[in-house]
Coordinates of C-alpha atoms (C1' of nucleotides) in Angstrom, one line a residue:
Chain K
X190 CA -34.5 24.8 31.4
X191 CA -33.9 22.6 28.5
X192 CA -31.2 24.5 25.7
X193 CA -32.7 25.6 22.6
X194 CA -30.1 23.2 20.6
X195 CA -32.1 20.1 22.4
X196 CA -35.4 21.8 21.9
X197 CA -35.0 22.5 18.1
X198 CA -33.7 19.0 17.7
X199 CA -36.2 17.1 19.8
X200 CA -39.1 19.2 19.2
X201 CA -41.8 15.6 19.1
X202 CA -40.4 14.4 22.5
X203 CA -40.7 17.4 24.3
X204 CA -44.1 17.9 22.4
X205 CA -44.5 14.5 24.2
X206 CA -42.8 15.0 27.5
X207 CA -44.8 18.3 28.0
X208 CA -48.2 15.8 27.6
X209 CA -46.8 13.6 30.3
X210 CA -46.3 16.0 32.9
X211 CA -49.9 17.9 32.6
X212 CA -48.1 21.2 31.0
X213 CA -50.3 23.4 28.9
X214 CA -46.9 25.1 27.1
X215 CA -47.5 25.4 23.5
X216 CA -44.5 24.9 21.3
X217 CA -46.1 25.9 18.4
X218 CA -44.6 29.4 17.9
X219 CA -41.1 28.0 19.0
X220 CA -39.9 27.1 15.3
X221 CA -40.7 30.2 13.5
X222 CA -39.3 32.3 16.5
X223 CA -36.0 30.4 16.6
X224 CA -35.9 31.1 12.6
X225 CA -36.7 34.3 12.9
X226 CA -34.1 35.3 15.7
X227 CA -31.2 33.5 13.7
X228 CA -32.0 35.2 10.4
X229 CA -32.3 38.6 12.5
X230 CA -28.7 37.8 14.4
X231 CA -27.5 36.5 11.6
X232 CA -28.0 39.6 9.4
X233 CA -27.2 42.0 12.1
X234 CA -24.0 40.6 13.0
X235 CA -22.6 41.1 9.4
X236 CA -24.0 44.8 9.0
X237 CA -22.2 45.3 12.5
X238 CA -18.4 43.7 11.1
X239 CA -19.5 46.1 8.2
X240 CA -19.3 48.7 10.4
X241 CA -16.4 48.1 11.8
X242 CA -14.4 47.6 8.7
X243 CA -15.4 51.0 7.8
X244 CA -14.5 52.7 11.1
X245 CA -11.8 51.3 10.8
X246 CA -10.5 53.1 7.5
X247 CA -11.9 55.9 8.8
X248 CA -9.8 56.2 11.6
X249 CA -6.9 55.6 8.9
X250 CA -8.4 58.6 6.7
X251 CA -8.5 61.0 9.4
X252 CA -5.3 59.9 10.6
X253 CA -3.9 60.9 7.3
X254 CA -6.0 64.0 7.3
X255 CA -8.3 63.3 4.5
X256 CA -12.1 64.2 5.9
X257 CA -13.6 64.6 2.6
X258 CA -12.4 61.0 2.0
X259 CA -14.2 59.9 5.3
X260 CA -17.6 62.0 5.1
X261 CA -19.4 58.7 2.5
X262 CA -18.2 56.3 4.6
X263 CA -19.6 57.8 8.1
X264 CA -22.6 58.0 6.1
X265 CA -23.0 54.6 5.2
X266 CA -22.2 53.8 9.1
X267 CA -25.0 55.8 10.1
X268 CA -27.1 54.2 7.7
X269 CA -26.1 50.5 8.7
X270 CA -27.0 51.6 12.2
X271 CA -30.3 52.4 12.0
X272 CA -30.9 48.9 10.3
X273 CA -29.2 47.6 13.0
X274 CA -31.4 48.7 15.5
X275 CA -34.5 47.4 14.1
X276 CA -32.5 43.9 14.0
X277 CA -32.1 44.6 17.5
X278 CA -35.5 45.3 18.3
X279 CA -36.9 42.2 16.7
X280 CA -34.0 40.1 18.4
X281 CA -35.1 41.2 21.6
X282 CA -38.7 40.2 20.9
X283 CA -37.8 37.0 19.5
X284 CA -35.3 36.2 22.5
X285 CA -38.0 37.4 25.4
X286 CA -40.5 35.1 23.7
X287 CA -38.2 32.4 23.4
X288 CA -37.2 32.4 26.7
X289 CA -40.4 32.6 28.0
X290 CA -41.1 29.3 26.9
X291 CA -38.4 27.9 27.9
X292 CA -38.3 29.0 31.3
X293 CA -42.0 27.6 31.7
X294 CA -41.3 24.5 30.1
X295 CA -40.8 21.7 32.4
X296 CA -38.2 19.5 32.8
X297 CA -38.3 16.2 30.4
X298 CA -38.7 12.9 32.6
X299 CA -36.1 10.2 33.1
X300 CA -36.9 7.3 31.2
X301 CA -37.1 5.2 34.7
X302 CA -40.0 7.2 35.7
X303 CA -43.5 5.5 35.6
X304 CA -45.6 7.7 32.8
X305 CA -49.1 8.4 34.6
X306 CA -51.6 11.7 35.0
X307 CA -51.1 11.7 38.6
X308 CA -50.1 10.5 42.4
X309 CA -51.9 7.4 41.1
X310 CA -49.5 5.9 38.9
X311 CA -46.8 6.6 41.5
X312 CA -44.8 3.3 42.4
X313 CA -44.0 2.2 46.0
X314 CA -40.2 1.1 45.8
X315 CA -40.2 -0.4 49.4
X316 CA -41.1 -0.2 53.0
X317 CA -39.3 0.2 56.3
X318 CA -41.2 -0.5 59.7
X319 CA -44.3 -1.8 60.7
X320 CA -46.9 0.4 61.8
X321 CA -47.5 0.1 65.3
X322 CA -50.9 -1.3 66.7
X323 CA -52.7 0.5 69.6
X324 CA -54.7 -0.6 72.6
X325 CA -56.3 2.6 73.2
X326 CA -57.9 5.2 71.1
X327 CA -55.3 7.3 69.3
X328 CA -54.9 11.3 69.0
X329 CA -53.5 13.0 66.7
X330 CA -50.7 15.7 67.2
X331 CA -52.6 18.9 67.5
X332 CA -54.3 16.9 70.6
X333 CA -51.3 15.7 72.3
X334 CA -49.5 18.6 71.8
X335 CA -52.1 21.0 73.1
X336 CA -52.9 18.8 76.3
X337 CA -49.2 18.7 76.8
X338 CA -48.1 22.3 76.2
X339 CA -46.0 22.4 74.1
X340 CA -48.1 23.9 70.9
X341 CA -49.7 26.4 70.8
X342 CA -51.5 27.5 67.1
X343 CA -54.4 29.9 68.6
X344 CA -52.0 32.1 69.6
X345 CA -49.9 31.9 66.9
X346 CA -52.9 33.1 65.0
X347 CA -53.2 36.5 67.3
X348 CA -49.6 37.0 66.3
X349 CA -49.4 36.1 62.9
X350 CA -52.7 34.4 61.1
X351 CA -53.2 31.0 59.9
X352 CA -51.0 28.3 59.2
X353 CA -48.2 29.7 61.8
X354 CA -48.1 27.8 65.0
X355 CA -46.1 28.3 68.1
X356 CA -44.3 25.4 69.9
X357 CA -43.3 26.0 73.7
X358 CA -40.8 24.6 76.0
X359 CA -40.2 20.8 75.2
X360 CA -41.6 21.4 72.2
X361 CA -39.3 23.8 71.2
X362 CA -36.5 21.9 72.4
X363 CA -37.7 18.4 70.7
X364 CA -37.5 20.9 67.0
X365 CA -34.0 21.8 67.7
X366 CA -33.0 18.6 68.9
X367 CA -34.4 17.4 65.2
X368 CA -32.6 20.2 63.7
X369 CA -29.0 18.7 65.6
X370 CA -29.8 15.3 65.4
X371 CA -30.1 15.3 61.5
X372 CA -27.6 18.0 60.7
X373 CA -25.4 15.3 63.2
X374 CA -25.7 12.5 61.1
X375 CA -25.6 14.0 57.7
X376 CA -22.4 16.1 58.3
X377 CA -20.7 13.0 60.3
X378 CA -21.8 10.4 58.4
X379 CA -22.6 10.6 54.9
X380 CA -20.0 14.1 54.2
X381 CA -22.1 16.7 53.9
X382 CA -20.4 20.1 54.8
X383 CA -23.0 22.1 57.0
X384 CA -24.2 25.2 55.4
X385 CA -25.8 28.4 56.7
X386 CA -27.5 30.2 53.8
X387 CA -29.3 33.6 53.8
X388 CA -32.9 33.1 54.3
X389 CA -33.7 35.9 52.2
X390 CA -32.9 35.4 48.1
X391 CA -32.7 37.9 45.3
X392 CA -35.0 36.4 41.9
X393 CA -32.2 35.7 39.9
X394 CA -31.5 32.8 42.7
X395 CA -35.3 32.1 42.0
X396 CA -35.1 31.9 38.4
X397 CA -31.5 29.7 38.7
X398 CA -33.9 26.8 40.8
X399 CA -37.0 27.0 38.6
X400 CA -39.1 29.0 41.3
X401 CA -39.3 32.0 39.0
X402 CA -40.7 32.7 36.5
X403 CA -43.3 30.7 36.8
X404 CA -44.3 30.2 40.6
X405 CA -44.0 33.8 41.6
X406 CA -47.9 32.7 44.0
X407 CA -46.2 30.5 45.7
X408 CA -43.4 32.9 47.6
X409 CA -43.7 35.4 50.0
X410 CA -41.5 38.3 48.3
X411 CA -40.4 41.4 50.8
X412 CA -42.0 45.0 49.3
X413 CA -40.1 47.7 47.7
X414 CA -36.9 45.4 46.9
X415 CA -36.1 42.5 44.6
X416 CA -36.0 40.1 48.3
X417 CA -37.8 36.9 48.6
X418 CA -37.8 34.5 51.6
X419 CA -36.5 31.0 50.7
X420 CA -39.3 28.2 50.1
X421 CA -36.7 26.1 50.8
X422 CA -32.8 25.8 51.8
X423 CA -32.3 23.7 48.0
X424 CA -32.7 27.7 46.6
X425 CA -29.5 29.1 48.6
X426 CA -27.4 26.0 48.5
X427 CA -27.9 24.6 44.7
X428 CA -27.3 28.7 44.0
X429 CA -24.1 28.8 45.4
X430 CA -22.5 27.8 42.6
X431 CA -24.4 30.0 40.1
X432 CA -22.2 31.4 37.3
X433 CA -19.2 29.4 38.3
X434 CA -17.1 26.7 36.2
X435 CA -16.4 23.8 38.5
X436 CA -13.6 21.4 37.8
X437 CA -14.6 18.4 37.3
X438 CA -12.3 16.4 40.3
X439 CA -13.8 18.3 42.9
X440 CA -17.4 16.6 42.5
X441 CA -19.9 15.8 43.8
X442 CA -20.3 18.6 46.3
X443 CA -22.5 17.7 49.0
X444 CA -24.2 20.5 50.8
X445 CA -26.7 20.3 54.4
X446 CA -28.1 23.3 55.8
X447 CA -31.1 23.7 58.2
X448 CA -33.5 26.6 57.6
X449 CA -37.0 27.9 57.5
X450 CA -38.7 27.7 54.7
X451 CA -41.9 30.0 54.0
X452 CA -44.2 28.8 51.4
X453 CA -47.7 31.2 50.7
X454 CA -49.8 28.1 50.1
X455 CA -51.6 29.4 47.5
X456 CA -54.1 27.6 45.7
X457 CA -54.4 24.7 49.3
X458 CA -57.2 26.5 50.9
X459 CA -59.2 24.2 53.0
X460 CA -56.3 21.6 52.3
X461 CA -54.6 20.4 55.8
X462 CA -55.8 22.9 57.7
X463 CA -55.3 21.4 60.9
X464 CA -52.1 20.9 62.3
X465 CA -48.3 21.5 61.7
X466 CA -48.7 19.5 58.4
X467 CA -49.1 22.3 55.8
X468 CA -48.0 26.0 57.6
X469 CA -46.4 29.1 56.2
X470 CA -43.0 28.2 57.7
X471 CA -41.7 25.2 58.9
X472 CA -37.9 24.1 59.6
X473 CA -36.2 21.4 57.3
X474 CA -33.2 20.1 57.1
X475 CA -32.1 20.1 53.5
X476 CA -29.7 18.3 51.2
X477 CA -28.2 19.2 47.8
X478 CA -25.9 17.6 46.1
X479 CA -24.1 19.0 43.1
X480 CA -23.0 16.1 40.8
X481 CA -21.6 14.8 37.7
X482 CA -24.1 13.9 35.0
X483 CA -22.6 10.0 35.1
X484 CA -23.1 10.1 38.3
X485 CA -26.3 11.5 39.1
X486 CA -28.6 8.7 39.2
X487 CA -27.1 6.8 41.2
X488 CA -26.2 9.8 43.5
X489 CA -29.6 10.5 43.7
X490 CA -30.0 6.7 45.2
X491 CA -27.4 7.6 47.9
X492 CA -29.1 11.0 48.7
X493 CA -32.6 9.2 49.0
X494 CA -30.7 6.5 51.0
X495 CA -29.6 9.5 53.7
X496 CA -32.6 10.9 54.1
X497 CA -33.9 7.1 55.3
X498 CA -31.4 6.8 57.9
X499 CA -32.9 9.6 59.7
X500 CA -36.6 8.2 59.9
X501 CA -34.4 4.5 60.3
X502 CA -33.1 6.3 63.4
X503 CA -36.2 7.4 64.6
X504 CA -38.0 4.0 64.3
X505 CA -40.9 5.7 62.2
X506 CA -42.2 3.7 59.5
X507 CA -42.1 4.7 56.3
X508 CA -42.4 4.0 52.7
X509 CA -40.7 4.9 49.7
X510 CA -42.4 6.3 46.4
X511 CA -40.9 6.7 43.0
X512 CA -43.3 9.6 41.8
X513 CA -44.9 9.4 38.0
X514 CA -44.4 12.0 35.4
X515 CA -48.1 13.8 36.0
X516 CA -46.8 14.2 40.3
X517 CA -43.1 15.4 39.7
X518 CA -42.4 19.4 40.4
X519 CA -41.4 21.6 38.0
X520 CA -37.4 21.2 37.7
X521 CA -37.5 17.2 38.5
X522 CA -36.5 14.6 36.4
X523 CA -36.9 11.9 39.0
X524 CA -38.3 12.4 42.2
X525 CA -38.9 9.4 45.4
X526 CA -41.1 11.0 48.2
X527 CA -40.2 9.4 51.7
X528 CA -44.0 9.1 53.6
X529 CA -43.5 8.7 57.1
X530 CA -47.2 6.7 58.9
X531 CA -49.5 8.9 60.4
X532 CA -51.9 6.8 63.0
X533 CA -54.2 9.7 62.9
X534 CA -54.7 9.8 59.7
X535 CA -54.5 5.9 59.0
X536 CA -51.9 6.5 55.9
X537 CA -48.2 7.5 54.8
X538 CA -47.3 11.3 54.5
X539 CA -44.5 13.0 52.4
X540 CA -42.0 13.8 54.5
X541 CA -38.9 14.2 52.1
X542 CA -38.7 15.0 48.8
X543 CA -35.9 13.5 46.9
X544 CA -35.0 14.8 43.7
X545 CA -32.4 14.5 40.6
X546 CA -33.0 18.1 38.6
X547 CA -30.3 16.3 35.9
X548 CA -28.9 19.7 34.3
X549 CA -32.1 21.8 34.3
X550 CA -31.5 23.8 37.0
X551 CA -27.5 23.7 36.0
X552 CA -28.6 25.4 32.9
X553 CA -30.9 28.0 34.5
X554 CA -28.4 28.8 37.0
X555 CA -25.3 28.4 34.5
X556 CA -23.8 26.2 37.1
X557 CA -20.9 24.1 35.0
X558 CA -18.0 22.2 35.3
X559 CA -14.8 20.8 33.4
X560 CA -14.6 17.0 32.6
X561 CA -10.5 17.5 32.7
X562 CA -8.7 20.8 32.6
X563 CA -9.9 22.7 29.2
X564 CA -11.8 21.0 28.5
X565 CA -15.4 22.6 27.4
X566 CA -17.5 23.3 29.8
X567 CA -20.8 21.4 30.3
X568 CA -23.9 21.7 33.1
X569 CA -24.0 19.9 36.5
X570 CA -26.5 17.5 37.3
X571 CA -28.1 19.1 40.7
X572 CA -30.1 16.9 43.2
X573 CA -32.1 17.9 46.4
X574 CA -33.7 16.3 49.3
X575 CA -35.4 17.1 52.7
X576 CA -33.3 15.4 55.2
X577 CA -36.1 15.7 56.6
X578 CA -39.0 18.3 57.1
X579 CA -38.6 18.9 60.7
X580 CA -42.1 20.1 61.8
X581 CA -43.4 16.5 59.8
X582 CA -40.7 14.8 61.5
X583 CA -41.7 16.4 64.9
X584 CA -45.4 15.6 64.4
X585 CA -45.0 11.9 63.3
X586 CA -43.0 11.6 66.7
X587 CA -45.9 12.7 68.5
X588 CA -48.4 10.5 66.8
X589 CA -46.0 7.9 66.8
X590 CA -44.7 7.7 70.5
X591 CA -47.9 8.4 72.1
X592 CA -48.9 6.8 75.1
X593 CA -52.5 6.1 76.5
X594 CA -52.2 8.7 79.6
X595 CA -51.1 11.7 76.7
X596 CA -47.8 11.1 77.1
X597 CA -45.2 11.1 74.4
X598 CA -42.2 8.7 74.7
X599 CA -38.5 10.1 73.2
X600 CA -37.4 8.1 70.4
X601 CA -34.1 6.6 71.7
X602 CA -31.8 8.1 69.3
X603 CA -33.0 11.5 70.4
X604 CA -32.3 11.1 73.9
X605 CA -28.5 12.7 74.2
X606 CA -29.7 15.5 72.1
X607 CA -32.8 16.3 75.3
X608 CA -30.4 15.0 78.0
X609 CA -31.4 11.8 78.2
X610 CA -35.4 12.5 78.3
X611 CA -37.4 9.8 77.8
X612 CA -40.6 11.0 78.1
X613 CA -42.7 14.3 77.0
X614 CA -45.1 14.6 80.2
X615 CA -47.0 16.8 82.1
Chain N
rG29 C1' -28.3 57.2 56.4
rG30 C1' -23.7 60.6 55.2
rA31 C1' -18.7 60.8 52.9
rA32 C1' -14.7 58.8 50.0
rA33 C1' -12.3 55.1 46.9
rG34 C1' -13.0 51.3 43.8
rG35 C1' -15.2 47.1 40.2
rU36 C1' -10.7 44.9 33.7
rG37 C1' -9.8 37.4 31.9
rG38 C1' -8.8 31.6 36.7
rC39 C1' -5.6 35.3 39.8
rU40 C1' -2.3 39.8 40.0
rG41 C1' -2.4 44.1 37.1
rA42 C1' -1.5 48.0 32.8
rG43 C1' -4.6 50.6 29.8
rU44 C1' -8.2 58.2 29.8
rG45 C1' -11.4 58.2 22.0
rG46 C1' -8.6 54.9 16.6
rU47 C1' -3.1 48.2 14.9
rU48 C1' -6.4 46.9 22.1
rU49 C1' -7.1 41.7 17.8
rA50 C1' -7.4 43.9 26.1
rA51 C1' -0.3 44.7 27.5
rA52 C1' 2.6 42.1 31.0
rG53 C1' 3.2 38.6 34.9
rC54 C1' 1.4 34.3 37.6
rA55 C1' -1.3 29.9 37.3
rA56 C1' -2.9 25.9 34.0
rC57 C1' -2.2 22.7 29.6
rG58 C1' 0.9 20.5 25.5
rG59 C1' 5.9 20.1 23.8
rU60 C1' 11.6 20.3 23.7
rC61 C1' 15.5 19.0 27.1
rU62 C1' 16.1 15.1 31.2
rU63 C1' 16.8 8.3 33.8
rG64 C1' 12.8 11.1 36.3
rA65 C1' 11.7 15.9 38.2
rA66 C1' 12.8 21.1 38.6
rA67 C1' 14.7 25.1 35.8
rA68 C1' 15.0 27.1 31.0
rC69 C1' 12.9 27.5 26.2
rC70 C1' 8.8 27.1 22.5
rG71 C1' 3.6 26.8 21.9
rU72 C1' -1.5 26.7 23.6
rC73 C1' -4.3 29.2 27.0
rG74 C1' -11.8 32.9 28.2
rU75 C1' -17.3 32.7 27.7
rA76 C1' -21.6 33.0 24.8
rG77 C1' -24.2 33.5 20.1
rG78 C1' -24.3 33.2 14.7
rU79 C1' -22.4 30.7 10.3
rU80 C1' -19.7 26.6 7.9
rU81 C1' -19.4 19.3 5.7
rA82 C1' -14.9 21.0 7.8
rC83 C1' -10.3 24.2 8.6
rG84 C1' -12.3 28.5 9.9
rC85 C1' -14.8 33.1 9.8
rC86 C1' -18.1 36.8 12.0
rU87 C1' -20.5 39.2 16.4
rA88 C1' -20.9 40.4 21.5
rC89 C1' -18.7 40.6 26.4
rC90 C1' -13.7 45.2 30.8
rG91 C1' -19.9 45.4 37.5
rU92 C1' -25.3 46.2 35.1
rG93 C1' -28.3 49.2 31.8
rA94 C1' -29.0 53.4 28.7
rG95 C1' -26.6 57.5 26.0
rU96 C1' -22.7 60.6 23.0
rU97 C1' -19.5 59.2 18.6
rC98 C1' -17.9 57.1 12.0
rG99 C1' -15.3 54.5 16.3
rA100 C1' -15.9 53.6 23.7
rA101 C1' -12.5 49.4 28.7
rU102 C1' -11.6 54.9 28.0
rC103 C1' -16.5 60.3 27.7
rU104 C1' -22.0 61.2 30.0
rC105 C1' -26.2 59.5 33.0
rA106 C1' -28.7 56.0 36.2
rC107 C1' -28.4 51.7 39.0
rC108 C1' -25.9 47.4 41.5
rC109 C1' -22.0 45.6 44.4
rU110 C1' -17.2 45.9 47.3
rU111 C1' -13.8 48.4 50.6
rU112 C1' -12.8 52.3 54.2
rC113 C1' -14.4 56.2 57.6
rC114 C1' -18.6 58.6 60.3
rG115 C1' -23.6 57.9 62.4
rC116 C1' -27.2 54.4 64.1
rC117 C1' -27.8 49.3 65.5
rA118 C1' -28.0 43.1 67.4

RNA sequence: GGAAAGGUGGCUGAGUGGUUUAAAGCAACGGUCUUGAAAACCGUCGUAGGUUUACGCCUACCGUGAGUUCGAAUCUCACCCUUUCCGCCA
């Protein structure tokens, strides 16, 4: 959310902004509404101190026993009061439509990122790895894994329906292995303290992250309750600190959890249907990190840089994309996807998702902090990354390591976490 | 699910209709004193909105929302959360 100070300042460049990322928000009404609510509050607030002045002597008059005295004066109370509340009235109208646009307005790009309608004007930053060249005729995943047992998405179907797969003994095992491995690295190496959020969030923790109001279709939400399952483990951990004043000293915090993440799909029909790529629920292991605004960018550089080791690790090529303006999400202000190669599918893949939310989602989710004690208190910057998508990760591995007789060999640095296995046979 | 108790500032904790402008203490910050520190003393010490060139002034906020009243932290209703006990349960 951007703060109405910035918006009634700004008003051409977020005009402009709003262009640039293909939002159809109109600002139009957003002058005479933020005139209308000050004049309302304005007016309201002095009827109210009116109010109390004259309670005030009141109380003194009755206190001294003179009702009469009082009686003209209650009067003009009541009177004030019922002006009042059709201040009130129009305040609340002003403020719901107010903050309906707000809330839907998108987050303003950082100057660094490339202006463009689309993926098509995003800009490859580097690559790591060479894809690797094959002497036989590839498969891809959902192959290999069903000749080797260890998927299983028919029967996933008969439990659940589409988009839900099952994975079976090594299969399993190679997904929490991922889960380890990563978690391993990011907690031992590069600080991050190891998080186990709820799965399930209420929608003010929606709303704080920029998945409410607006993206309601996208979440599964639990009947009869105000419950929603996570889309992803950024919602818990960036809302830990809702509604708290940080001081300043004590950032960045750097946050990793693994979770599931359900996501309805709304909207993809017919779009990756095959495959672990695009399901209801998948594992990731996520990072946030919760910064300070001079900081950010280049914490968001770090973060990206974390996420890398892990595919680095894995020897799985991969490239690096710096997103334009028309392909960020919602609450982004800067956004590099990590695509890990696909041989099946000839190209690079998202795989991670690392973004700098600057203090949008800090605003939403009144998450603040002290520059030095007393100071006034002023949003975080909040960031977010997969470190990595575990079911991509797992699937990449597979397309990756295959072998001509079906077999799937264990990336090295995965070996102590499958005890010492170095192949996925029959 | 049943019963009971509770929710007040960063923390502890008073306050049952009218100088509460939320006491007091702790913590924090600034200062005096000191070679330095501690102690002591003095002062500052919430958040948001509105308004003002500015000093400032005004309004709201005691879990949330509604209500009663000239006036509500205080009274009424609903809801949420926490704790304890019982039941059920991994």
């Amino acid at each position: 959310m951007l703060s109405v100070d910035f918006v009634r300042n700004n008003l051409e460049t977020v005009k402009n902004a709003l262009g640039s990322r293909n939002s159809t928000v109109s600002l139009e009404p957003f002058e005479n509404l933020d005139k209308e609510r000050r004049q309302a509050i304005t007016e309201r607030d002095n009827l109210k101190a009116k109010c109390n002045r004259l309670s005030e002597e009141i109380g003194a008059l009755m206190k001294a026993k003179q009702r009469e005295e009082a009686a003209p004066k209650q009067q003009e109370v009541v009177l004030a009061k019922a002006r009042i509340k059709e201040l009130e009235q129009l305040i609340e109208e002003t403020e719901t439509k107010l903050s309906t646009i707000l809330l839907t307005i998108p987050n303003l790009p950082h100057q660094s990122v490339p202006l463009g309608a689309d993926e098509h004007a995003n800009k490859e930053i580097r690559r790591w790895g060479k894809p690797r060249e094959f002497d036989f005729e590839i498969k891809d995943h959902i192959d290999i894994g069903n000749k080797l047992g260890i998927l299983d998405q028919e029967r996933a179907t008969k439990i659940t329906g589409a988009r839900f797969s099952i994975l079976r003994g090594l299969g399993a095992r190679l997904e929490r292995a991922l889960i380890n491995f990563m978690l391993d690295i990011q907690t031992k190496e590069h600080g991050y303290q190891e998080v186990l959020p709820p799965f399930i969030v209420n929608s003010a923790t929606l709303q704080g992250t920029g998945q409410l109001p607006k993206f309601a279709e996208d979440l599964f939400k639990l009947e009869k309750s105000d419950y929603w399952l996570i889309p992803t483990a950024e919602v818990p951990l960036t809302n830990i600190y809702r509604d708290e004043i940080l001081e300043g000293d004590i950032l960045p915090i750097n946050l990793t959890a693994y979770t599931p993440c359900f996501r309805s799909e709304a909207g993809s029909y017919g779009k990756d249907v095959r495959g672990l790529i695009r399901q209801h629920q998948f594992d990731k292991v996520e990072l946030v990190k919760i910064s300070h605004p001079d900081q950010s960018y280049q914490d968001l550089e770090t973060l990206t840089q974390n996420a890398e080791v892990i595919l680095q690790r894995l020897e799985l090529p991969y490239r690096v994309v710096l997103l334009s303006t028309g392909d960020m999400g919602f609450s982004a202000s800067k956004t590099y996807d990590l695509e890990v190669w696909l041989p099946s599918q000839n190209t690079y893949r998202e795989i991670s998702s690392c973004s700098n939310c600057d203090a949008f989602q800090a605003r939403r989710a009144q998450i603040r902090f002290r520059r030095s004690p007393g100071a006034k208190p002023e949003p975080v910057h909040t960031l977010n990354g997969s470190g990595l998508a575990v079911g991509r990760t797992w699937l990449a591995i597979l397309e990756n390591y295959q072998n001509a007789d079906g077999s799937v060999t264990v990336p090295q640095a995965l070996r102590p976490y499958l005890d010492g296995l170095e192949k996925i046979q029959l």
